[in-house]
JSON list of C-alpha atoms in Angstrom, two decimals:
[
{"chain": "Q", "resi": 959, "resn": "GLU", "atom": "CA", "xyz": [-53.76, -0.49, 107.34]},
{"chain": "Q", "resi": 960, "resn": "ALA", "atom": "CA", "xyz": [-51.92, 1.40, 110.06]},
{"chain": "Q", "resi": 961, "resn": "GLY", "atom": "CA", "xyz": [-48.78, 2.91, 108.70]},
{"chain": "Q", "resi": 962, "resn": "VAL", "atom": "CA", "xyz": [-45.25, 3.22, 110.21]},
{"chain": "Q", "resi": 963, "resn": "ALA", "atom": "CA", "xyz": [-45.54, 4.93, 113.66]},
{"chain": "Q", "resi": 964, "resn": "GLN", "atom": "CA", "xyz": [-42.33, 6.74, 115.25]},
{"chain": "Q", "resi": 965, "resn": "SER", "atom": "CA", "xyz": [-42.05, 9.29, 118.22]},
{"chain": "Q", "resi": 966, "resn": "PRO", "atom": "CA", "xyz": [-41.67, 11.50, 119.20]},
{"chain": "Q", "resi": 967, "resn": "ARG", "atom": "CA", "xyz": [-42.10, 13.95, 116.50]},
{"chain": "Q", "resi": 968, "resn": "TYR", "atom": "CA", "xyz": [-39.80, 16.90, 117.55]},
{"chain": "Q", "resi": 969, "resn": "LYS", "atom": "CA", "xyz": [-37.04, 16.81, 120.31]},
{"chain": "Q", "resi": 970, "resn": "ILE", "atom": "CA", "xyz": [-34.83, 19.72, 120.80]},
{"chain": "Q", "resi": 971, "resn": "ILE", "atom": "CA", "xyz": [-31.71, 18.91, 123.02]},
{"chain": "Q", "resi": 972, "resn": "GLU", "atom": "CA", "xyz": [-28.09, 20.48, 123.67]},
{"chain": "Q", "resi": 973, "resn": "LYS", "atom": "CA", "xyz": [-25.07, 18.98, 122.50]},
{"chain": "Q", "resi": 974, "resn": "ARG", "atom": "CA", "xyz": [-23.44, 16.04, 124.34]},
{"chain": "Q", "resi": 975, "resn": "GLN", "atom": "CA", "xyz": [-27.09, 15.20, 125.64]},
{"chain": "Q", "resi": 976, "resn": "SER", "atom": "CA", "xyz": [-28.24, 11.41, 124.51]},
{"chain": "Q", "resi": 977, "resn": "VAL", "atom": "CA", "xyz": [-31.47, 11.03, 122.75]},
{"chain": "Q", "resi": 978, "resn": "ALA", "atom": "CA", "xyz": [-33.69, 7.82, 121.65]},
{"chain": "Q", "resi": 979, "resn": "PHE", "atom": "CA", "xyz": [-36.17, 7.59, 118.85]},
{"chain": "Q", "resi": 980, "resn": "TRP", "atom": "CA", "xyz": [-38.63, 4.77, 118.64]},
{"chain": "Q", "resi": 981, "resn": "CYS", "atom": "CA", "xyz": [-40.49, 3.34, 115.33]},
{"chain": "Q", "resi": 982, "resn": "ASN", "atom": "CA", "xyz": [-43.09, 0.61, 114.65]},
{"chain": "Q", "resi": 983, "resn": "PRO", "atom": "CA", "xyz": [-43.46, -0.59, 111.53]},
{"chain": "Q", "resi": 984, "resn": "ILE", "atom": "CA", "xyz": [-46.15, -1.89, 109.35]},
{"chain": "Q", "resi": 985, "resn": "SER", "atom": "CA", "xyz": [-47.43, -5.25, 111.15]},
{"chain": "Q", "resi": 986, "resn": "GLY", "atom": "CA", "xyz": [-45.63, -7.84, 108.75]},
{"chain": "Q", "resi": 987, "resn": "HIS", "atom": "CA", "xyz": [-43.15, -6.10, 107.35]},
{"chain": "Q", "resi": 988, "resn": "ALA", "atom": "CA", "xyz": [-39.70, -7.85, 108.46]},
{"chain": "Q", "resi": 989, "resn": "THR", "atom": "CA", "xyz": [-37.49, -4.83, 106.66]},
{"chain": "Q", "resi": 990, "resn": "LEU", "atom": "CA", "xyz": [-37.00, -1.94, 108.70]},
{"chain": "Q", "resi": 991, "resn": "TYR", "atom": "CA", "xyz": [-34.78, 0.75, 108.24]},
{"chain": "Q", "resi": 992, "resn": "TRP", "atom": "CA", "xyz": [-33.51, 4.18, 109.62]},
{"chain": "Q", "resi": 993, "resn": "TYR", "atom": "CA", "xyz": [-32.64, 7.12, 107.61]},
{"chain": "Q", "resi": 994, "resn": "GLN", "atom": "CA", "xyz": [-30.76, 10.44, 108.25]},
{"chain": "Q", "resi": 995, "resn": "GLN", "atom": "CA", "xyz": [-32.19, 13.10, 105.97]},
{"chain": "Q", "resi": 996, "resn": "ILE", "atom": "CA", "xyz": [-30.32, 17.05, 106.67]},
{"chain": "Q", "resi": 997, "resn": "LEU", "atom": "CA", "xyz": [-32.30, 19.49, 105.22]},
{"chain": "Q", "resi": 998, "resn": "GLY", "atom": "CA", "xyz": [-31.80, 19.84, 101.43]},
{"chain": "Q", "resi": 999, "resn": "GLN", "atom": "CA", "xyz": [-30.74, 16.37, 100.99]},
{"chain": "Q", "resi": 1000, "resn": "GLY", "atom": "CA", "xyz": [-32.07, 12.92, 100.11]},
{"chain": "Q", "resi": 1001, "resn": "PRO", "atom": "CA", "xyz": [-32.37, 10.65, 103.09]},
{"chain": "Q", "resi": 1002, "resn": "LYS", "atom": "CA", "xyz": [-29.23, 8.63, 104.32]},
{"chain": "Q", "resi": 1003, "resn": "LEU", "atom": "CA", "xyz": [-29.45, 5.38, 105.17]},
{"chain": "Q", "resi": 1004, "resn": "LEU", "atom": "CA", "xyz": [-28.23, 4.63, 108.92]},
{"chain": "Q", "resi": 1005, "resn": "ILE", "atom": "CA", "xyz": [-29.01, 0.77, 109.39]},
{"chain": "Q", "resi": 1006, "resn": "GLN", "atom": "CA", "xyz": [-31.38, -1.61, 107.55]},
{"chain": "Q", "resi": 1007, "resn": "PHE", "atom": "CA", "xyz": [-32.50, -4.63, 109.88]},
{"chain": "Q", "resi": 1008, "resn": "GLN", "atom": "CA", "xyz": [-34.30, -7.73, 108.79]},
{"chain": "Q", "resi": 1009, "resn": "ASN", "atom": "CA", "xyz": [-36.03, -9.35, 111.60]},
{"chain": "Q", "resi": 1010, "resn": "ASN", "atom": "CA", "xyz": [-33.72, -8.81, 114.40]},
{"chain": "Q", "resi": 1011, "resn": "GLY", "atom": "CA", "xyz": [-30.90, -9.11, 112.59]},
{"chain": "Q", "resi": 1012, "resn": "VAL", "atom": "CA", "xyz": [-28.64, -5.97, 110.99]},
{"chain": "Q", "resi": 1013, "resn": "VAL", "atom": "CA", "xyz": [-28.33, -6.14, 107.27]},
{"chain": "Q", "resi": 1014, "resn": "ASP", "atom": "CA", "xyz": [-26.43, -3.06, 106.83]},
{"chain": "Q", "resi": 1015, "resn": "ASP", "atom": "CA", "xyz": [-25.09, -0.32, 108.92]},
{"chain": "Q", "resi": 1016, "resn": "SER", "atom": "CA", "xyz": [-22.21, 0.77, 107.14]},
{"chain": "Q", "resi": 1017, "resn": "GLN", "atom": "CA", "xyz": [-23.17, 4.25, 107.32]},
{"chain": "Q", "resi": 1018, "resn": "LEU", "atom": "CA", "xyz": [-23.89, 4.57, 110.84]},
{"chain": "Q", "resi": 1019, "resn": "PRO", "atom": "CA", "xyz": [-21.50, 6.40, 113.20]},
{"chain": "Q", "resi": 1020, "resn": "LYS", "atom": "CA", "xyz": [-20.94, 3.66, 115.62]},
{"chain": "Q", "resi": 1021, "resn": "ASP", "atom": "CA", "xyz": [-18.83, 5.85, 118.01]},
{"chain": "Q", "resi": 1022, "resn": "ARG", "atom": "CA", "xyz": [-22.12, 7.61, 118.84]},
{"chain": "Q", "resi": 1023, "resn": "PHE", "atom": "CA", "xyz": [-25.20, 6.23, 117.19]},
{"chain": "Q", "resi": 1024, "resn": "SER", "atom": "CA", "xyz": [-26.70, 2.72, 117.88]},
{"chain": "Q", "resi": 1025, "resn": "ALA", "atom": "CA", "xyz": [-29.92, 0.81, 116.99]},
{"chain": "Q", "resi": 1026, "resn": "GLU", "atom": "CA", "xyz": [-31.80, -2.24, 118.21]},
{"chain": "Q", "resi": 1027, "resn": "ARG", "atom": "CA", "xyz": [-34.43, -4.40, 116.96]},
{"chain": "Q", "resi": 1028, "resn": "LEU", "atom": "CA", "xyz": [-34.57, -7.10, 119.67]},
{"chain": "Q", "resi": 1029, "resn": "LYS", "atom": "CA", "xyz": [-38.03, -8.58, 119.02]},
{"chain": "Q", "resi": 1030, "resn": "GLY", "atom": "CA", "xyz": [-37.79, -8.23, 115.35]},
{"chain": "Q", "resi": 1031, "resn": "VAL", "atom": "CA", "xyz": [-40.72, -5.74, 115.36]},
{"chain": "Q", "resi": 1032, "resn": "ASP", "atom": "CA", "xyz": [-40.20, -2.08, 116.78]},
{"chain": "Q", "resi": 1033, "resn": "SER", "atom": "CA", "xyz": [-37.02, -0.36, 116.90]},
{"chain": "Q", "resi": 1034, "resn": "THR", "atom": "CA", "xyz": [-35.19, 2.42, 118.61]},
{"chain": "Q", "resi": 1035, "resn": "LEU", "atom": "CA", "xyz": [-32.30, 4.72, 117.49]},
{"chain": "Q", "resi": 1036, "resn": "LYS", "atom": "CA", "xyz": [-29.65, 6.10, 120.03]},
{"chain": "Q", "resi": 1037, "resn": "ILE", "atom": "CA", "xyz": [-27.51, 8.76, 119.79]},
{"chain": "Q", "resi": 1038, "resn": "GLN", "atom": "CA", "xyz": [-25.13, 9.40, 122.74]},
{"chain": "Q", "resi": 1039, "resn": "PRO", "atom": "CA", "xyz": [-23.83, 12.30, 122.85]},
{"chain": "Q", "resi": 1040, "resn": "ALA", "atom": "CA", "xyz": [-25.04, 14.18, 120.18]},
{"chain": "Q", "resi": 1041, "resn": "LYS", "atom": "CA", "xyz": [-23.47, 16.95, 117.93]},
{"chain": "Q", "resi": 1042, "resn": "LEU", "atom": "CA", "xyz": [-25.04, 19.75, 116.30]},
{"chain": "Q", "resi": 1043, "resn": "GLU", "atom": "CA", "xyz": [-24.33, 18.00, 112.94]},
{"chain": "Q", "resi": 1044, "resn": "ASP", "atom": "CA", "xyz": [-26.88, 15.19, 114.13]},
{"chain": "Q", "resi": 1045, "resn": "SER", "atom": "CA", "xyz": [-29.59, 18.14, 113.89]},
{"chain": "Q", "resi": 1046, "resn": "ALA", "atom": "CA", "xyz": [-31.97, 16.39, 110.97]},
{"chain": "Q", "resi": 1047, "resn": "VAL", "atom": "CA", "xyz": [-35.07, 14.21, 110.30]},
{"chain": "Q", "resi": 1048, "resn": "TYR", "atom": "CA", "xyz": [-34.93, 11.07, 111.14]},
{"chain": "Q", "resi": 1049, "resn": "LEU", "atom": "CA", "xyz": [-37.09, 8.78, 109.01]},
{"chain": "Q", "resi": 1050, "resn": "CYS", "atom": "CA", "xyz": [-38.09, 4.90, 110.00]},
{"chain": "Q", "resi": 1051, "resn": "ALA", "atom": "CA", "xyz": [-39.36, 3.06, 106.93]},
{"chain": "Q", "resi": 1052, "resn": "SER", "atom": "CA", "xyz": [-40.77, -0.69, 106.81]},
{"chain": "Q", "resi": 1053, "resn": "SER", "atom": "CA", "xyz": [-40.96, -3.13, 103.71]},
{"chain": "Q", "resi": 1054, "resn": "LEU", "atom": "CA", "xyz": [-42.00, -6.54, 103.18]},
{"chain": "Q", "resi": 1055, "resn": "VAL", "atom": "CA", "xyz": [-38.94, -9.25, 102.05]},
{"chain": "Q", "resi": 1056, "resn": "GLY", "atom": "CA", "xyz": [-38.65, -10.47, 98.59]},
{"chain": "Q", "resi": 1057, "resn": "GLY", "atom": "CA", "xyz": [-37.11, -8.95, 95.55]},
{"chain": "Q", "resi": 1058, "resn": "ALA", "atom": "CA", "xyz": [-38.60, -5.57, 94.46]},
{"chain": "Q", "resi": 1059, "resn": "ARG", "atom": "CA", "xyz": [-41.04, -5.72, 97.35]},
{"chain": "Q", "resi": 1060, "resn": "THR", "atom": "CA", "xyz": [-38.10, -4.66, 99.54]},
{"chain": "Q", "resi": 1061, "resn": "ASP", "atom": "CA", "xyz": [-37.90, -1.56, 97.42]},
{"chain": "Q", "resi": 1062, "resn": "THR", "atom": "CA", "xyz": [-41.19, -0.29, 98.18]},
{"chain": "Q", "resi": 1063, "resn": "GLN", "atom": "CA", "xyz": [-40.65, 1.59, 101.23]},
{"chain": "Q", "resi": 1064, "resn": "TYR", "atom": "CA", "xyz": [-43.29, 3.31, 103.74]},
{"chain": "Q", "resi": 1065, "resn": "PHE", "atom": "CA", "xyz": [-41.89, 5.84, 105.57]},
{"chain": "Q", "resi": 1066, "resn": "GLY", "atom": "CA", "xyz": [-43.18, 6.98, 108.83]},
{"chain": "Q", "resi": 1067, "resn": "PRO", "atom": "CA", "xyz": [-43.83, 10.90, 109.91]},
{"chain": "Q", "resi": 1068, "resn": "GLY", "atom": "CA", "xyz": [-39.90, 11.20, 110.69]},
{"chain": "Q", "resi": 1069, "resn": "THR", "atom": "CA", "xyz": [-38.67, 12.95, 114.06]},
{"chain": "Q", "resi": 1070, "resn": "ARG", "atom": "CA", "xyz": [-37.26, 16.13, 113.43]},
{"chain": "Q", "resi": 1071, "resn": "LEU", "atom": "CA", "xyz": [-34.36, 16.54, 116.05]},
{"chain": "Q", "resi": 1072, "resn": "THR", "atom": "CA", "xyz": [-32.47, 20.15, 116.78]},
{"chain": "Q", "resi": 1073, "resn": "VAL", "atom": "CA", "xyz": [-29.34, 20.11, 118.40]},
{"chain": "Q", "resi": 1074, "resn": "LEU", "atom": "CA", "xyz": [-28.34, 23.32, 119.93]},
{"chain": "K", "resi": 26, "resn": "GLU", "atom": "CA", "xyz": [-20.01, 3.67, 94.00]},
{"chain": "K", "resi": 27, "resn": "ASP", "atom": "CA", "xyz": [-23.50, 3.79, 93.20]},
{"chain": "K", "resi": 28, "resn": "LYS", "atom": "CA", "xyz": [-25.17, 6.92, 92.24]},
{"chain": "K", "resi": 29, "resn": "VAL", "atom": "CA", "xyz": [-28.56, 8.87, 91.60]},
{"chain": "K", "resi": 30, "resn": "VAL", "atom": "CA", "xyz": [-28.49, 12.23, 89.90]},
{"chain": "K", "resi": 31, "resn": "GLN", "atom": "CA", "xyz": [-31.79, 14.27, 89.61]},
{"chain": "K", "resi": 32, "resn": "SER", "atom": "CA", "xyz": [-32.26, 17.30, 87.52]},
{"chain": "K", "resi": 33, "resn": "PRO", "atom": "CA", "xyz": [-33.22, 19.84, 87.96]},
{"chain": "K", "resi": 34, "resn": "LEU", "atom": "CA", "xyz": [-32.75, 20.41, 91.35]},
{"chain": "K", "resi": 35, "resn": "SER", "atom": "CA", "xyz": [-35.52, 23.07, 91.61]},
{"chain": "K", "resi": 36, "resn": "LEU", "atom": "CA", "xyz": [-38.10, 24.42, 89.40]},
{"chain": "K", "resi": 37, "resn": "VAL", "atom": "CA", "xyz": [-40.98, 26.77, 89.43]},
{"chain": "K", "resi": 38, "resn": "VAL", "atom": "CA", "xyz": [-43.87, 26.74, 87.21]},
{"chain": "K", "resi": 39, "resn": "HIS", "atom": "CA", "xyz": [-47.41, 28.15, 86.76]},
{"chain": "K", "resi": 40, "resn": "GLU", "atom": "CA", "xyz": [-50.49, 25.95, 87.48]},
{"chain": "K", "resi": 41, "resn": "GLY", "atom": "CA", "xyz": [-51.39, 24.19, 84.46]},
{"chain": "K", "resi": 42, "resn": "ASP", "atom": "CA", "xyz": [-47.81, 23.49, 82.92]},
{"chain": "K", "resi": 43, "resn": "THR", "atom": "CA", "xyz": [-46.57, 20.73, 82.20]},
{"chain": "K", "resi": 44, "resn": "VAL", "atom": "CA", "xyz": [-43.30, 19.38, 83.78]},
{"chain": "K", "resi": 45, "resn": "THR", "atom": "CA", "xyz": [-40.80, 16.71, 83.23]},
{"chain": "K", "resi": 46, "resn": "LEU", "atom": "CA", "xyz": [-38.14, 15.47, 85.92]},
{"chain": "K", "resi": 47, "resn": "ASN", "atom": "CA", "xyz": [-34.69, 13.52, 85.45]},
{"chain": "K", "resi": 48, "resn": "CYS", "atom": "CA", "xyz": [-33.28, 10.97, 86.92]},
{"chain": "K", "resi": 49, "resn": "SER", "atom": "CA", "xyz": [-29.89, 9.14, 86.03]},
{"chain": "K", "resi": 50, "resn": "TYR", "atom": "CA", "xyz": [-28.63, 6.53, 87.73]},
{"chain": "K", "resi": 51, "resn": "GLU", "atom": "CA", "xyz": [-25.39, 4.29, 88.05]},
{"chain": "K", "resi": 52, "resn": "VAL", "atom": "CA", "xyz": [-25.70, 1.02, 90.29]},
{"chain": "K", "resi": 53, "resn": "THR", "atom": "CA", "xyz": [-24.20, -2.35, 90.17]},
{"chain": "K", "resi": 54, "resn": "ASN", "atom": "CA", "xyz": [-26.74, -5.09, 90.00]},
{"chain": "K", "resi": 55, "resn": "PHE", "atom": "CA", "xyz": [-29.78, -2.51, 89.21]},
{"chain": "K", "resi": 56, "resn": "ARG", "atom": "CA", "xyz": [-33.14, -4.02, 90.17]},
{"chain": "K", "resi": 57, "resn": "SER", "atom": "CA", "xyz": [-35.78, -1.28, 90.17]},
{"chain": "K", "resi": 58, "resn": "LEU", "atom": "CA", "xyz": [-36.17, 2.58, 90.03]},
{"chain": "K", "resi": 59, "resn": "LEU", "atom": "CA", "xyz": [-38.50, 4.19, 92.63]},
{"chain": "K", "resi": 60, "resn": "TRP", "atom": "CA", "xyz": [-40.27, 7.74, 92.66]},
{"chain": "K", "resi": 61, "resn": "TYR", "atom": "CA", "xyz": [-41.65, 9.13, 96.03]},
{"chain": "K", "resi": 62, "resn": "LYS", "atom": "CA", "xyz": [-43.24, 12.39, 96.66]},
{"chain": "K", "resi": 63, "resn": "GLN", "atom": "CA", "xyz": [-42.07, 14.13, 99.87]},
{"chain": "K", "resi": 64, "resn": "GLU", "atom": "CA", "xyz": [-44.05, 17.22, 101.04]},
{"chain": "K", "resi": 65, "resn": "LYS", "atom": "CA", "xyz": [-43.18, 18.56, 104.74]},
{"chain": "K", "resi": 66, "resn": "LYS", "atom": "CA", "xyz": [-43.46, 15.15, 106.04]},
{"chain": "K", "resi": 67, "resn": "ALA", "atom": "CA", "xyz": [-42.10, 11.73, 104.89]},
{"chain": "K", "resi": 68, "resn": "PRO", "atom": "CA", "xyz": [-41.87, 10.28, 101.48]},
{"chain": "K", "resi": 69, "resn": "THR", "atom": "CA", "xyz": [-44.63, 9.11, 99.81]},
{"chain": "K", "resi": 70, "resn": "PHE", "atom": "CA", "xyz": [-44.20, 6.19, 97.54]},
{"chain": "K", "resi": 71, "resn": "LEU", "atom": "CA", "xyz": [-45.45, 6.97, 93.50]},
{"chain": "K", "resi": 72, "resn": "PHE", "atom": "CA", "xyz": [-43.90, 4.52, 91.06]},
{"chain": "K", "resi": 73, "resn": "MET", "atom": "CA", "xyz": [-41.66, 1.43, 90.86]},
{"chain": "K", "resi": 74, "resn": "LEU", "atom": "CA", "xyz": [-40.18, 0.75, 87.84]},
{"chain": "K", "resi": 75, "resn": "THR", "atom": "CA", "xyz": [-38.47, -2.24, 87.05]},
{"chain": "K", "resi": 76, "resn": "SER", "atom": "CA", "xyz": [-38.79, -2.99, 82.88]},
{"chain": "K", "resi": 77, "resn": "SER", "atom": "CA", "xyz": [-37.76, -0.53, 80.37]},
{"chain": "K", "resi": 78, "resn": "GLY", "atom": "CA", "xyz": [-40.11, 1.00, 78.21]},
{"chain": "K", "resi": 79, "resn": "ILE", "atom": "CA", "xyz": [-43.45, 0.73, 80.35]},
{"chain": "K", "resi": 80, "resn": "GLU", "atom": "CA", "xyz": [-44.85, 3.69, 81.28]},
{"chain": "K", "resi": 81, "resn": "LYS", "atom": "CA", "xyz": [-46.87, 3.76, 84.79]},
{"chain": "K", "resi": 82, "resn": "LYS", "atom": "CA", "xyz": [-49.66, 6.09, 85.05]},
{"chain": "K", "resi": 83, "resn": "SER", "atom": "CA", "xyz": [-51.39, 7.37, 88.24]},
{"chain": "K", "resi": 84, "resn": "GLY", "atom": "CA", "xyz": [-53.56, 10.59, 87.73]},
{"chain": "K", "resi": 85, "resn": "ARG", "atom": "CA", "xyz": [-51.79, 13.23, 86.34]},
{"chain": "K", "resi": 86, "resn": "LEU", "atom": "CA", "xyz": [-48.20, 11.66, 87.04]},
{"chain": "K", "resi": 87, "resn": "SER", "atom": "CA", "xyz": [-46.64, 9.19, 84.97]},
{"chain": "K", "resi": 88, "resn": "SER", "atom": "CA", "xyz": [-43.05, 7.65, 84.62]},
{"chain": "K", "resi": 89, "resn": "ILE", "atom": "CA", "xyz": [-41.11, 5.65, 82.73]},
{"chain": "K", "resi": 90, "resn": "LEU", "atom": "CA", "xyz": [-37.59, 4.04, 82.73]},
{"chain": "K", "resi": 91, "resn": "ASP", "atom": "CA", "xyz": [-35.11, 3.22, 80.07]},
{"chain": "K", "resi": 92, "resn": "LYS", "atom": "CA", "xyz": [-32.91, 0.70, 81.40]},
{"chain": "K", "resi": 93, "resn": "LYS", "atom": "CA", "xyz": [-30.35, 1.01, 78.60]},
{"chain": "K", "resi": 94, "resn": "GLU", "atom": "CA", "xyz": [-29.58, 4.46, 78.52]},
{"chain": "K", "resi": 95, "resn": "LEU", "atom": "CA", "xyz": [-30.04, 4.38, 82.66]},
{"chain": "K", "resi": 96, "resn": "PHE", "atom": "CA", "xyz": [-32.73, 6.86, 83.34]},
{"chain": "K", "resi": 97, "resn": "SER", "atom": "CA", "xyz": [-36.07, 7.56, 84.25]},
{"chain": "K", "resi": 98, "resn": "ILE", "atom": "CA", "xyz": [-38.70, 10.58, 83.84]},
{"chain": "K", "resi": 99, "resn": "LEU", "atom": "CA", "xyz": [-41.17, 11.33, 86.21]},
{"chain": "K", "resi": 100, "resn": "ASN", "atom": "CA", "xyz": [-44.08, 13.68, 84.19]},
{"chain": "K", "resi": 101, "resn": "ILE", "atom": "CA", "xyz": [-46.80, 15.51, 85.90]},
{"chain": "K", "resi": 102, "resn": "THR", "atom": "CA", "xyz": [-49.46, 17.29, 83.58]},
{"chain": "K", "resi": 103, "resn": "ALA", "atom": "CA", "xyz": [-51.80, 20.01, 84.43]},
{"chain": "K", "resi": 104, "resn": "THR", "atom": "CA", "xyz": [-49.34, 20.84, 87.56]},
{"chain": "K", "resi": 105, "resn": "GLN", "atom": "CA", "xyz": [-51.83, 22.28, 90.58]},
{"chain": "K", "resi": 106, "resn": "THR", "atom": "CA", "xyz": [-50.44, 23.69, 93.79]},
{"chain": "K", "resi": 107, "resn": "GLY", "atom": "CA", "xyz": [-50.68, 20.37, 95.55]},
{"chain": "K", "resi": 108, "resn": "ASP", "atom": "CA", "xyz": [-47.81, 19.15, 93.24]},
{"chain": "K", "resi": 109, "resn": "SER", "atom": "CA", "xyz": [-45.57, 21.81, 95.04]},
{"chain": "K", "resi": 110, "resn": "ALA", "atom": "CA", "xyz": [-42.85, 19.23, 96.71]},
{"chain": "K", "resi": 111, "resn": "VAL", "atom": "CA", "xyz": [-39.65, 17.35, 96.49]},
{"chain": "K", "resi": 112, "resn": "TYR", "atom": "CA", "xyz": [-39.46, 14.59, 94.49]},
{"chain": "K", "resi": 113, "resn": "LEU", "atom": "CA", "xyz": [-37.10, 12.07, 95.08]},
{"chain": "K", "resi": 114, "resn": "CYS", "atom": "CA", "xyz": [-35.77, 9.24, 92.91]},
{"chain": "K", "resi": 115, "resn": "VAL", "atom": "CA", "xyz": [-34.68, 5.97, 94.49]},
{"chain": "K", "resi": 116, "resn": "SER", "atom": "CA", "xyz": [-32.84, 3.16, 92.58]},
{"chain": "K", "resi": 117, "resn": "GLY", "atom": "CA", "xyz": [-32.72, -0.60, 94.22]},
{"chain": "K", "resi": 118, "resn": "ALA", "atom": "CA", "xyz": [-29.89, -2.86, 93.71]},
{"chain": "K", "resi": 119, "resn": "GLY", "atom": "CA", "xyz": [-27.94, -5.68, 94.78]},
{"chain": "K", "resi": 120, "resn": "SER", "atom": "CA", "xyz": [-29.03, -7.24, 98.03]},
{"chain": "K", "resi": 121, "resn": "TYR", "atom": "CA", "xyz": [-31.19, -4.50, 99.80]},
{"chain": "K", "resi": 122, "resn": "GLN", "atom": "CA", "xyz": [-29.32, -1.60, 98.34]},
{"chain": "K", "resi": 123, "resn": "LEU", "atom": "CA", "xyz": [-31.20, 1.73, 97.77]},
{"chain": "K", "resi": 124, "resn": "THR", "atom": "CA", "xyz": [-29.50, 4.89, 96.59]},
{"chain": "K", "resi": 125, "resn": "PHE", "atom": "CA", "xyz": [-31.26, 7.90, 96.94]},
{"chain": "K", "resi": 126, "resn": "GLY", "atom": "CA", "xyz": [-30.94, 11.23, 94.33]},
{"chain": "K", "resi": 127, "resn": "LYS", "atom": "CA", "xyz": [-30.87, 14.24, 96.29]},
{"chain": "K", "resi": 128, "resn": "GLY", "atom": "CA", "xyz": [-34.64, 15.50, 94.73]},
{"chain": "K", "resi": 129, "resn": "THR", "atom": "CA", "xyz": [-36.18, 17.89, 92.50]},
{"chain": "K", "resi": 130, "resn": "LYS", "atom": "CA", "xyz": [-37.88, 20.96, 94.62]},
{"chain": "K", "resi": 131, "resn": "LEU", "atom": "CA", "xyz": [-40.93, 21.59, 92.50]},
{"chain": "K", "resi": 132, "resn": "SER", "atom": "CA", "xyz": [-43.15, 24.63, 93.12]},
{"chain": "K", "resi": 133, "resn": "VAL", "atom": "CA", "xyz": [-46.33, 25.49, 91.47]},
{"chain": "K", "resi": 134, "resn": "ILE", "atom": "CA", "xyz": [-47.62, 28.89, 91.94]},
{"chain": "K", "resi": 135, "resn": "PRO", "atom": "CA", "xyz": [-51.36, 29.81, 90.96]}
]
């Protein structure tokens, strides 16, 4: 079974530039998550989709971050414009839907973003 | 506000030692407690616990949940250098809500 795919793996940009990350979840997983993980901290949920609808985006800084999952499969996360404090690893995860099965998330390899 | 607290935050042991990692939680509408192992990449799933007192085992790793005292432990016996990682405790609650702890960084030295 193929895992969660993410690209790019690494990205270095200057502040105020824009950047986009891509995620393809495990086939059949209706729920998709984007997390931000700053060095030394646990992942912080940015946004959660079920199919192409948003379940939770309460911690997404909407003035600069946006995400979409138009066809209910792959997803993109965009930052525009980037700030220094956005330097982090951005993790995508997916899970099945239904009670506790939703809690077992499978993570992609992450994208390490460095903002200079 | 839901929270998950892990202790210790970091731990250094010698190969062959046994370690116990702790996780306490305070969440509304608790549903599950998960453990993940994170090396220099994305977290990988270890265990999901939903019932009190039932130990889950996988090789040298085991975990148990106490829903009365609101905590879980992860045990690793006969540690190896490959066990060096950050271990994340995560609580699932309510409708699709997950709360992550900050992790315990385990370093196993030869």
